[in-house]
């Protein structure tokens, strides 16, 4: 693993956390969206991440530094975005314009407190990747100045 691959790893982490922030923002924005049926009600969405293994990117470099079945990680990729299968919130509000014939209104299965905690976690993870990139950049700049003295 070279020092340059740190930028790829941190960049993939920043991309993944950015997507996580966007899905969390979408969940919070739609947390109180009312609907008259379960089919049209918004459901909480979560991104699914997977590690990218170095051996998959460069098959020639297998087993140099790591002898386990899985080689060193080379970043993270987004496998997809899944909708939560938790139960929707059903409230009896017969006066609501979106109420069905029985008087019930369906609300998304979004827990705003959990979403806020998830947003803080993804924001800190994003910031950690930025710090890693800045540290690697500083190290590379210091290496370049070694030959000038």
Short mmCIF file of C-alpha atoms in Angstrom, two decimals:
data_model
loop_
_atom_site.label_atom_id
_atom_site.label_comp_id
_atom_site.label_asym_id
_atom_site.label_seq_id
_atom_site.Cartn_x
_atom_site.Cartn_y
_atom_site.Cartn_z
CA UNK A 1 0.00 0.00 0.00
CA UNK A 2 1.47 3.28 -1.07
CA UNK A 3 1.00 6.66 0.53
CA UNK A 4 -0.95 7.72 -2.55
CA UNK A 5 -3.61 5.07 -1.97
CA UNK A 6 -4.51 6.82 1.27
CA UNK A 7 -6.14 9.53 -0.82
CA UNK A 8 -8.22 6.92 -2.66
CA UNK A 9 -9.31 5.28 0.59
CA UNK A 10 -10.17 8.55 2.32
CA UNK A 11 -11.91 9.82 -0.82
CA UNK A 12 -14.10 6.74 -1.03
CA UNK A 13 -14.91 7.18 2.66
CA UNK A 14 -15.87 10.81 2.08
CA UNK A 15 -18.11 9.81 -0.84
CA UNK A 16 -19.81 7.15 1.25
CA UNK A 17 -20.35 9.48 4.21
CA UNK A 18 -21.69 12.18 1.92
CA UNK A 19 -24.28 9.74 0.59
CA UNK A 20 -25.12 8.73 4.16
CA UNK A 21 -25.63 12.41 5.05
CA UNK A 22 -27.90 12.88 2.05
CA UNK A 23 -30.09 9.88 2.90
CA UNK A 24 -30.31 11.02 6.52
CA UNK A 25 -31.34 14.51 5.39
CA UNK A 26 -33.97 12.97 3.13
CA UNK A 27 -35.30 10.88 6.01
CA UNK A 28 -35.55 13.92 8.30
CA UNK A 29 -37.19 16.01 5.59
CA UNK A 30 -39.87 13.36 5.07
CA UNK A 31 -40.36 12.39 8.73
CA UNK A 32 -43.77 14.05 8.98
CA UNK A 33 -45.04 13.43 5.47
CA UNK A 34 -48.61 12.15 5.72
CA UNK A 35 -50.17 9.67 3.33
CA UNK A 36 -53.49 7.87 3.01
CA UNK A 37 -52.07 4.43 2.19
CA UNK A 38 -49.12 2.25 3.13
CA UNK A 39 -47.97 1.96 -0.48
CA UNK A 40 -47.41 5.69 -0.95
CA UNK A 41 -45.92 6.41 2.49
CA UNK A 42 -42.26 7.33 2.61
CA UNK A 43 -40.01 4.73 4.27
CA UNK A 44 -36.69 5.42 5.96
CA UNK A 45 -33.71 4.74 3.72
CA UNK A 46 -30.27 3.55 4.73
CA UNK A 47 -27.15 3.14 2.59
CA UNK A 48 -25.34 -0.20 2.65
CA UNK A 49 -21.54 -0.05 2.51
CA UNK A 50 -18.98 -2.71 1.69
CA UNK A 51 -15.22 -2.71 1.97
CA UNK A 52 -13.19 -2.75 -1.23
CA UNK A 53 -10.35 -5.23 -0.93
CA UNK A 54 -6.95 -4.36 -2.40
CA UNK A 55 -6.72 -7.82 -3.93
CA UNK A 56 -9.79 -7.10 -6.06
CA UNK A 57 -8.31 -3.89 -7.43
CA UNK A 58 -4.85 -5.28 -8.14
CA UNK A 59 -4.71 -9.10 -8.26
CA UNK A 60 -0.91 -9.10 -8.72
CA UNK A 61 -0.26 -7.68 -5.26
CA UNK A 62 -1.97 -10.44 -3.27
CA UNK A 63 -0.38 -11.64 -0.10
CA UNK A 64 2.52 -9.22 0.16
CA UNK A 65 1.78 -7.63 3.48
CA UNK A 66 -1.20 -9.62 4.71
CA UNK A 67 -1.41 -13.36 4.76
CA UNK A 68 -5.07 -13.70 5.70
CA UNK A 69 -7.84 -14.60 3.32
CA UNK A 70 -8.74 -10.97 2.81
CA UNK A 71 -6.05 -8.50 1.86
CA UNK A 72 -5.80 -4.92 2.98
CA UNK A 73 -8.76 -2.66 2.46
CA UNK A 74 -8.74 -0.20 -0.39
CA UNK A 75 -11.74 1.88 0.57
CA UNK A 76 -15.47 1.59 0.80
CA UNK A 77 -18.16 1.41 -1.82
CA UNK A 78 -21.89 1.86 -1.67
CA UNK A 79 -23.70 -1.40 -2.32
CA UNK A 80 -27.08 0.27 -2.46
CA UNK A 81 -29.78 2.02 -0.51
CA UNK A 82 -32.39 -0.06 1.26
CA UNK A 83 -35.75 0.96 2.63
CA UNK A 84 -36.56 0.15 6.22
CA UNK A 85 -39.15 -2.55 6.70
CA UNK A 86 -40.19 -1.27 10.15
CA UNK A 87 -43.88 -0.68 10.70
CA UNK A 88 -45.31 2.63 9.58
CA UNK A 89 -46.95 4.95 12.07
CA UNK A 90 -50.73 4.84 11.76
CA UNK A 91 -52.60 7.68 13.50
CA UNK A 92 -56.33 8.20 13.79
CA UNK A 93 -56.93 11.71 12.42
CA UNK A 94 -60.29 11.74 10.60
CA UNK A 95 -60.11 15.51 10.04
CA UNK A 96 -56.76 15.27 8.17
CA UNK A 97 -57.03 15.80 4.38
CA UNK A 98 -54.91 12.69 3.73
CA UNK A 99 -57.03 10.42 5.97
CA UNK A 100 -58.33 7.25 4.39
CA UNK A 101 -61.98 6.14 4.58
CA UNK A 102 -61.41 4.75 8.10
CA UNK A 103 -59.90 8.04 9.31
CA UNK A 104 -56.31 6.86 9.55
CA UNK A 105 -53.25 8.70 8.29
CA UNK A 106 -49.96 6.91 7.66
CA UNK A 107 -46.65 8.48 8.63
CA UNK A 108 -43.12 7.32 7.74
CA UNK A 109 -41.14 4.96 9.97
CA UNK A 110 -38.49 7.62 10.56
CA UNK A 111 -37.18 8.20 14.08
CA UNK A 112 -35.86 11.75 14.03
CA UNK A 113 -33.67 11.22 17.12
CA UNK A 114 -31.96 8.22 15.52
CA UNK A 115 -31.54 10.15 12.29
CA UNK A 116 -29.90 13.05 14.12
CA UNK A 117 -27.48 10.65 15.83
CA UNK A 118 -26.77 9.05 12.46
CA UNK A 119 -26.16 12.48 10.96
CA UNK A 120 -23.67 13.36 13.70
CA UNK A 121 -21.88 10.04 13.22
CA UNK A 122 -21.60 10.45 9.46
CA UNK A 123 -20.49 14.06 9.81
CA UNK A 124 -17.70 13.03 12.17
CA UNK A 125 -16.68 10.18 9.89
CA UNK A 126 -16.52 12.59 6.97
CA UNK A 127 -14.38 14.97 9.03
CA UNK A 128 -12.08 12.11 10.02
CA UNK A 129 -11.49 11.30 6.35
CA UNK A 130 -10.72 14.97 5.67
CA UNK A 131 -8.19 14.93 8.53
CA UNK A 132 -6.57 11.79 7.11
CA UNK A 133 -6.22 13.44 3.71
CA UNK A 134 -4.73 16.57 5.26
CA UNK A 135 -2.27 14.52 7.29
CA UNK A 136 -1.20 12.51 4.25
CA UNK A 137 -0.81 15.74 2.25
CA UNK A 138 1.37 17.23 4.99
CA UNK A 139 3.50 14.10 5.07
CA UNK A 140 4.00 14.20 1.31
CA UNK A 141 4.94 17.88 1.44
CA UNK A 142 7.48 17.17 4.17
CA UNK A 143 8.96 14.37 2.09
CA UNK A 144 9.37 16.75 -0.84
CA UNK A 145 11.19 19.31 1.31
CA UNK A 146 13.69 16.73 2.61
CA UNK A 147 15.70 16.84 -0.60
CA UNK A 148 15.90 20.65 -0.62
CA UNK A 149 18.02 21.00 2.51
#
